Every structure is written in C-alpha cells, then in structure tokens.
Amino acid sequence: MRRPLVAGNWKMHGTHSSVAELIKGLRQLALPSGVDVAVMPPCLFISQVIQGLAGKAIDVGAQNSAVEPMQGALTGETAPSQLADVGCSMVLVGHSERRLILGESDEVVSRKFAAAQSCGLVPVLCVGETRAEREAGKTLEVVARQLGSVIDELGVGAFARAVVAYEPVWAIGTGLTASPAQAQEVHAAIRAQLAAENAELAKGVRLLYGGSVKAASAAELFGMPDIDGGLVGGASLNADEFGAICRAAGS
Ligand code: 13P
C-alpha cells in the first residue's frame, strides 16, 4: 500500500529566528510512524533546518530547483545537485505560484523535474486549475495537460520515483478547501492517466492534495481512496497544527 506523505511548504516565510522557533516546535511533535513527513523551507534556511532536525524523522525538501542538474553559471538559481549535497531529499516542481507569477511553462517544469530526478531528488509535481478554469468546466483538461506534458517528455516511468500534488489554485491560501469529493475526482483522474500508461506503476504513485489543508479538514480528505497525504502551506508554519495534520494522515 502507499505510505502517506505530508509535506509542509513554508513558501517565502521565515527569518533566522522564526525558523529556529519552528524547528523547536517540530522537534517536540509526536509523529505517526506510518507517515512520511517533510518540510520545505526557503532555500536560505535549508541547512539550518537540516541541522536543527537532525535525528528527527522529518525529511527536508526545497521549493524549487534549477533546470540544469549540476552547479554552473546560472545566476540566482540552485542546482538540484547542490540541494542533494546539503541533504535535501525532494523538491517541488511547478508550484502554481511559480507557474502563474513567474511564468514557468510546462516545458520548464519538465526540465526541472528531470534535472531533480537525475540528482536523486524526488520531484513533487504540482498541478491544478484556476478558479476560472474550474468554472469553465476545464479542471480535468488542465490537470491532464500539466501531467501529460511531463509524461510525454520523460515517460511514465519517471513517476516511479516522484509524487504528484493536486493543488487547485482557488483553494491555495484562501481558506477554501476542495471538498473531499472534488479532490478525489481529480486524484482519480490523475491516477487513471498514469494507469493508462502503466497500471502497476500508477497504483504506487503517491498523490497529495494541497489547498488550505487544516487539521480540521485533513482526516476527511486523507480518507479518500486516491488521496495519499497533503501538501500544506500556511498551516505548516504552526508546528502543532502541522503535527495534527500529520497525525490525521496516520489515522
Ligand atoms: P495553503 O495550505 O496555504 O493553502 O497552501 C497550499 C500550497 O500552496 C502548498 O504548496
């Protein structure tokens, strides 16, 4: 069976001292043994978090990495090989804030996915529709295009060591969570798209839901058959709330 994963995306939040406080809170959490837990701090604080969480069963990931795998002349970017070197195990790819605010295309997303994977990082591919796309009845089409572009470029086999996160843009940071049924519908479609290429592989791919996940809504979402955990933004900045979400994934 798929092991649940809960990852906290801290986005562009934190200072040296607030990160130290959050590490202290995370260290004190009682975490369920059957759930993988990860946090994704801003790049600047990754080493601080890795050192601060040493010995605690929480993985550390990054929120973005470069299109090229190895270090070199690419000002302002971080190579996935550098992230692996400091101890990161995963990286978000194609978060909607990067697609929509920074104009990251499907092509760039595929390149980042491949570069990250070639360095041993697990890419967490983020997909999801905007409110206008949902209202136009295009949700499944948009998500299928975003996922399909990576499958077309890299082959479905790339998903043997990857995670997919469905994050409806209208639910991110808005307090509007997709209903468990709305989320399940899209998760089932994602799994079916993977299964159309390789049924056995599709059964093992972890699909996370993200978008205003809170402790109060987590258990019901994670109880759906194709939802294998969460990608948590705002609520992951509060250690106790994040711990409660992790425990919901273990119940
Ligand atoms: P919120 O949980 O703050 O809605 O953010 C979700 C998200 O974008 C995680 O990547």
CSV table of C-alpha atoms and ligand atoms in Angstrom, one decimal:
chain,number,residue,atom,x,y,z
A,1,MET,CA,0.0,0.0,0.0
A,2,ARG,CA,1.0,3.6,-0.5
A,3,ARG,CA,2.6,5.2,2.6
A,4,PRO,CA,1.1,8.6,3.3
A,5,LEU,CA,3.2,11.7,2.9
A,6,VAL,CA,2.6,15.1,4.5
A,7,ALA,CA,4.9,17.9,3.3
A,8,GLY,CA,4.9,21.5,4.6
A,9,ASN,CA,5.7,24.2,2.0
A,10,TRP,CA,6.8,27.2,4.0
A,11,LYS,CA,6.8,29.3,0.8
A,12,MET,CA,8.6,32.7,1.2
A,13,HIS,CA,8.2,32.8,5.0
A,14,GLY,CA,10.6,33.0,7.9
A,15,THR,CA,13.6,34.6,9.4
A,16,HIS,CA,16.6,33.0,11.1
A,17,SER,CA,14.9,33.3,14.5
A,18,SER,CA,11.4,32.3,13.5
A,19,VAL,CA,12.8,29.3,11.7
A,20,ALA,CA,14.7,28.4,14.9
A,21,GLU,CA,11.3,28.5,16.8
A,22,LEU,CA,9.6,26.4,14.2
A,23,ILE,CA,12.4,23.8,14.4
A,24,LYS,CA,12.0,23.7,18.2
A,25,GLY,CA,8.2,23.1,17.8
A,26,LEU,CA,8.7,20.4,15.1
A,27,ARG,CA,11.3,18.6,17.3
A,28,GLN,CA,8.7,18.3,20.0
A,29,LEU,CA,6.0,16.7,17.8
A,30,ALA,CA,4.8,13.2,18.3
A,31,LEU,CA,4.6,12.0,14.7
A,32,PRO,CA,2.9,8.8,13.5
A,33,SER,CA,5.3,6.1,12.5
A,34,GLY,CA,3.4,5.1,9.3
A,35,VAL,CA,3.6,8.5,7.7
A,36,ASP,CA,6.4,10.2,5.8
A,37,VAL,CA,6.8,13.8,6.9
A,38,ALA,CA,8.8,16.6,5.2
A,39,VAL,CA,9.2,20.3,5.3
A,40,MET,CA,10.3,22.6,2.5
A,41,PRO,CA,11.8,25.8,3.9
A,42,PRO,CA,13.0,28.7,1.8
A,43,CYS,CA,16.4,27.7,0.2
A,44,LEU,CA,18.2,30.2,2.5
A,45,PHE,CA,17.2,28.2,5.6
A,46,ILE,CA,17.5,24.6,4.3
A,47,SER,CA,20.9,23.9,6.0
A,48,GLN,CA,19.6,25.4,9.3
A,49,VAL,CA,16.6,23.2,9.2
A,50,ILE,CA,18.5,20.1,8.3
A,51,GLN,CA,20.9,20.6,11.2
A,52,GLY,CA,18.1,21.6,13.5
A,53,LEU,CA,16.0,18.5,12.7
A,54,ALA,CA,19.0,16.0,12.9
A,55,GLY,CA,17.8,12.8,14.4
A,56,LYS,CA,14.1,13.7,13.9
A,57,ALA,CA,12.1,11.7,11.3
A,58,ILE,CA,11.3,14.7,9.1
A,59,ASP,CA,12.8,15.0,5.6
A,60,VAL,CA,13.8,18.3,4.2
A,61,GLY,CA,13.0,19.4,0.7
A,62,ALA,CA,13.2,22.5,-1.5
A,63,GLN,CA,10.5,24.6,-3.1
A,64,ASN,CA,12.3,25.0,-6.5
A,65,SER,CA,15.5,23.9,-8.3
A,66,ALA,CA,17.2,24.8,-11.5
A,67,VAL,CA,16.6,23.4,-15.0
A,68,GLU,CA,20.2,22.2,-15.0
A,69,PRO,CA,21.2,19.4,-12.7
A,70,MET,CA,24.8,20.5,-11.9
A,71,GLN,CA,26.3,23.6,-10.5
A,72,GLY,CA,27.5,26.2,-13.0
A,73,ALA,CA,26.8,29.7,-14.4
A,74,LEU,CA,23.1,30.2,-13.7
A,75,THR,CA,22.8,33.3,-11.5
A,76,GLY,CA,20.4,33.1,-8.7
A,77,GLU,CA,19.4,29.5,-9.2
A,78,THR,CA,20.1,26.5,-7.0
A,79,ALA,CA,21.2,23.2,-8.7
A,80,PRO,CA,19.4,20.1,-7.6
A,81,SER,CA,22.8,18.5,-7.1
A,82,GLN,CA,23.6,21.2,-4.6
A,83,LEU,CA,20.3,20.5,-2.8
A,84,ALA,CA,21.1,16.8,-2.7
A,85,ASP,CA,24.6,17.7,-1.4
A,86,VAL,CA,23.3,19.5,1.6
A,87,GLY,CA,20.8,16.7,2.4
A,88,CYS,CA,17.5,17.5,0.7
A,89,SER,CA,15.5,14.6,-0.5
A,90,MET,CA,12.8,16.1,-2.5
A,91,VAL,CA,11.8,19.3,-4.4
A,92,LEU,CA,8.6,20.9,-5.5
A,93,VAL,CA,8.3,21.3,-9.3
A,94,GLY,CA,5.7,23.5,-11.0
A,95,HIS,CA,4.0,25.1,-8.0
A,96,SER,CA,1.2,27.3,-9.2
A,97,GLU,CA,2.8,30.4,-7.7
A,98,ARG,CA,5.8,29.8,-10.0
A,99,ARG,CA,3.7,28.9,-13.0
A,100,LEU,CA,1.4,31.9,-12.6
A,101,ILE,CA,3.5,34.6,-11.0
A,102,LEU,CA,6.9,33.7,-12.6
A,103,GLY,CA,5.5,32.3,-15.9
A,104,GLU,CA,7.0,28.8,-15.6
A,105,SER,CA,5.9,26.8,-18.6
A,106,ASP,CA,5.1,23.1,-18.8
A,107,GLU,CA,8.4,22.8,-20.7
A,108,VAL,CA,10.5,24.4,-17.9
A,109,VAL,CA,8.6,22.3,-15.4
A,110,SER,CA,9.6,19.1,-17.2
A,111,ARG,CA,13.2,20.1,-17.4
A,112,LYS,CA,13.3,20.9,-13.7
A,113,PHE,CA,11.6,17.5,-13.0
A,114,ALA,CA,14.2,15.6,-15.0
A,115,ALA,CA,17.1,17.6,-13.5
A,116,ALA,CA,16.0,17.0,-10.0
A,117,GLN,CA,15.4,13.3,-10.5
A,118,SER,CA,18.8,12.9,-12.1
A,119,CYS,CA,20.4,14.1,-8.9
A,120,GLY,CA,18.4,11.6,-6.7
A,121,LEU,CA,15.8,14.1,-5.5
A,122,VAL,CA,12.1,13.1,-5.6
A,123,PRO,CA,10.2,15.7,-7.6
A,124,VAL,CA,6.8,16.6,-6.3
A,125,LEU,CA,5.0,17.7,-9.4
A,126,CYS,CA,2.3,20.3,-8.6
A,127,VAL,CA,-0.8,20.6,-10.9
A,128,GLY,CA,-4.1,22.3,-10.5
A,129,GLU,CA,-6.6,24.6,-12.2
A,130,THR,CA,-7.5,28.2,-11.6
A,131,ARG,CA,-11.0,29.3,-10.5
A,132,ALA,CA,-11.8,30.4,-14.0
A,133,GLU,CA,-10.7,27.1,-15.4
A,134,ARG,CA,-12.9,25.2,-12.9
A,135,GLU,CA,-15.9,27.4,-13.6
A,136,ALA,CA,-15.4,26.8,-17.3
A,137,GLY,CA,-15.5,23.1,-16.7
A,138,LYS,CA,-11.9,22.6,-17.7
A,139,THR,CA,-10.4,21.2,-14.5
A,140,LEU,CA,-9.7,17.7,-15.7
A,141,GLU,CA,-8.4,19.0,-19.1
A,142,VAL,CA,-5.9,21.4,-17.4
A,143,VAL,CA,-4.6,18.9,-14.9
A,144,ALA,CA,-4.3,16.3,-17.7
A,145,ARG,CA,-2.3,18.7,-19.8
A,146,GLN,CA,0.1,19.6,-16.9
A,147,LEU,CA,0.7,15.9,-16.0
A,148,GLY,CA,0.7,14.8,-19.7
A,149,SER,CA,3.4,17.2,-20.6
A,150,VAL,CA,5.8,15.5,-18.1
A,151,ILE,CA,4.7,12.0,-19.2
A,152,ASP,CA,5.3,12.9,-22.8
A,153,GLU,CA,8.7,14.4,-22.2
A,154,LEU,CA,10.1,11.9,-19.7
A,155,GLY,CA,7.9,8.8,-20.0
A,156,VAL,CA,5.5,7.4,-17.3
A,157,GLY,CA,8.5,5.5,-15.8
A,158,ALA,CA,9.7,8.8,-14.3
A,159,PHE,CA,6.8,8.6,-11.9
A,160,ALA,CA,8.1,5.5,-10.2
A,161,ARG,CA,10.2,8.0,-8.1
A,162,ALA,CA,8.0,11.0,-8.0
A,163,VAL,CA,5.0,12.4,-6.2
A,164,VAL,CA,2.1,14.4,-7.7
A,165,ALA,CA,0.3,17.1,-5.8
A,166,TYR,CA,-3.1,18.3,-6.9
A,167,GLU,CA,-3.4,21.9,-5.7
A,168,PRO,CA,-6.5,23.8,-7.1
A,169,VAL,CA,-5.3,27.4,-7.4
A,170,TRP,CA,-8.6,28.7,-6.0
A,171,ALA,CA,-8.0,26.7,-2.8
A,172,ILE,CA,-4.5,27.9,-2.1
A,173,GLY,CA,-4.2,30.4,0.8
A,174,THR,CA,-7.9,31.2,0.5
A,175,GLY,CA,-9.4,29.1,3.3
A,176,LEU,CA,-11.5,27.4,0.6
A,177,THR,CA,-10.6,23.7,0.7
A,178,ALA,CA,-11.8,21.5,-2.2
A,179,SER,CA,-14.4,19.1,-0.8
A,180,PRO,CA,-13.2,15.6,-0.4
A,181,ALA,CA,-15.3,14.5,-3.4
A,182,GLN,CA,-14.0,17.3,-5.6
A,183,ALA,CA,-10.4,16.4,-4.7
A,184,GLN,CA,-11.0,12.7,-5.1
A,185,GLU,CA,-12.4,13.2,-8.6
A,186,VAL,CA,-9.2,14.9,-9.7
A,187,HIS,CA,-6.9,12.4,-7.9
A,188,ALA,CA,-8.7,9.5,-9.5
A,189,ALA,CA,-8.3,11.2,-12.9
A,190,ILE,CA,-4.6,11.7,-12.3
A,191,ARG,CA,-4.2,8.0,-11.3
A,192,ALA,CA,-6.2,6.9,-14.3
A,193,GLN,CA,-4.0,8.9,-16.6
A,194,LEU,CA,-0.9,7.3,-15.2
A,195,ALA,CA,-2.6,3.9,-15.3
A,196,ALA,CA,-3.4,4.2,-18.9
A,197,GLU,CA,0.4,4.1,-19.5
A,198,ASN,CA,1.4,1.7,-16.7
A,199,ALA,CA,-1.3,0.3,-14.4
A,200,GLU,CA,1.1,-1.3,-11.9
A,201,LEU,CA,3.2,1.8,-11.5
A,202,ALA,CA,0.1,4.0,-11.1
A,203,LYS,CA,-1.0,2.1,-8.0
A,204,GLY,CA,2.2,3.0,-6.2
A,205,VAL,CA,2.4,6.7,-7.0
A,206,ARG,CA,1.6,9.0,-4.1
A,207,LEU,CA,-0.9,11.8,-4.9
A,208,LEU,CA,-1.1,14.6,-2.4
A,209,TYR,CA,-3.8,17.2,-2.0
A,210,GLY,CA,-2.9,20.8,-1.3
A,211,GLY,CA,-5.0,23.9,-0.8
A,212,SER,CA,-6.0,25.3,2.6
A,213,VAL,CA,-5.4,21.9,4.4
A,214,LYS,CA,-6.0,22.4,8.1
A,215,ALA,CA,-6.1,19.9,11.0
A,216,ALA,CA,-9.9,20.1,10.9
A,217,SER,CA,-10.2,19.2,7.2
A,218,ALA,CA,-7.3,16.8,6.9
A,219,ALA,CA,-8.7,13.5,8.1
A,220,GLU,CA,-11.7,13.6,5.7
A,221,LEU,CA,-9.5,14.5,2.7
A,222,PHE,CA,-6.9,11.9,3.5
A,223,GLY,CA,-9.6,9.3,3.9
A,224,MET,CA,-10.4,9.4,0.2
A,225,PRO,CA,-9.1,6.4,-1.8
A,226,ASP,CA,-6.7,8.3,-4.1
A,227,ILE,CA,-5.5,10.9,-1.6
A,228,ASP,CA,-2.3,9.8,-0.1
A,229,GLY,CA,-1.5,12.8,2.1
A,230,GLY,CA,-1.1,16.6,1.8
A,231,LEU,CA,1.0,19.5,0.7
A,232,VAL,CA,0.4,22.0,3.4
A,233,GLY,CA,1.1,25.8,3.1
A,234,GLY,CA,0.0,28.2,5.8
A,235,ALA,CA,-0.8,25.6,8.4
A,236,SER,CA,2.7,24.1,8.2
A,237,LEU,CA,4.1,27.3,9.7
A,238,ASN,CA,2.5,26.3,13.0
A,239,ALA,CA,4.2,23.2,14.4
A,240,ASP,CA,1.2,22.0,16.4
A,241,GLU,CA,-1.2,22.4,13.6
A,242,PHE,CA,1.2,20.7,11.2
A,243,GLY,CA,1.7,17.8,13.7
A,244,ALA,CA,-2.1,17.3,13.9
A,245,ILE,CA,-2.3,17.2,10.1
A,246,CYS,CA,0.5,14.5,10.1
A,247,ARG,CA,-1.4,12.5,12.7
A,248,ALA,CA,-4.6,12.7,10.6
A,249,ALA,CA,-2.7,11.1,7.7
A,250,GLY,CA,-1.8,8.2,10.1
A,251,SER,CA,-5.3,7.5,11.3
B,1,13P,P1,-2.1,26.8,1.7
B,1,13P,O1,-2.2,25.5,2.6
B,1,13P,O2,-1.6,27.9,2.5
B,1,13P,O3,-3.4,27.0,1.1
B,1,13P,O4,-1.0,26.5,0.6
B,1,13P,C1,-1.1,25.3,-0.2
B,1,13P,C2,0.1,25.3,-1.0
B,1,13P,O5,0.2,26.0,-2.0
B,1,13P,C3,1.1,24.3,-0.7
B,1,13P,O6,2.1,24.1,-1.7
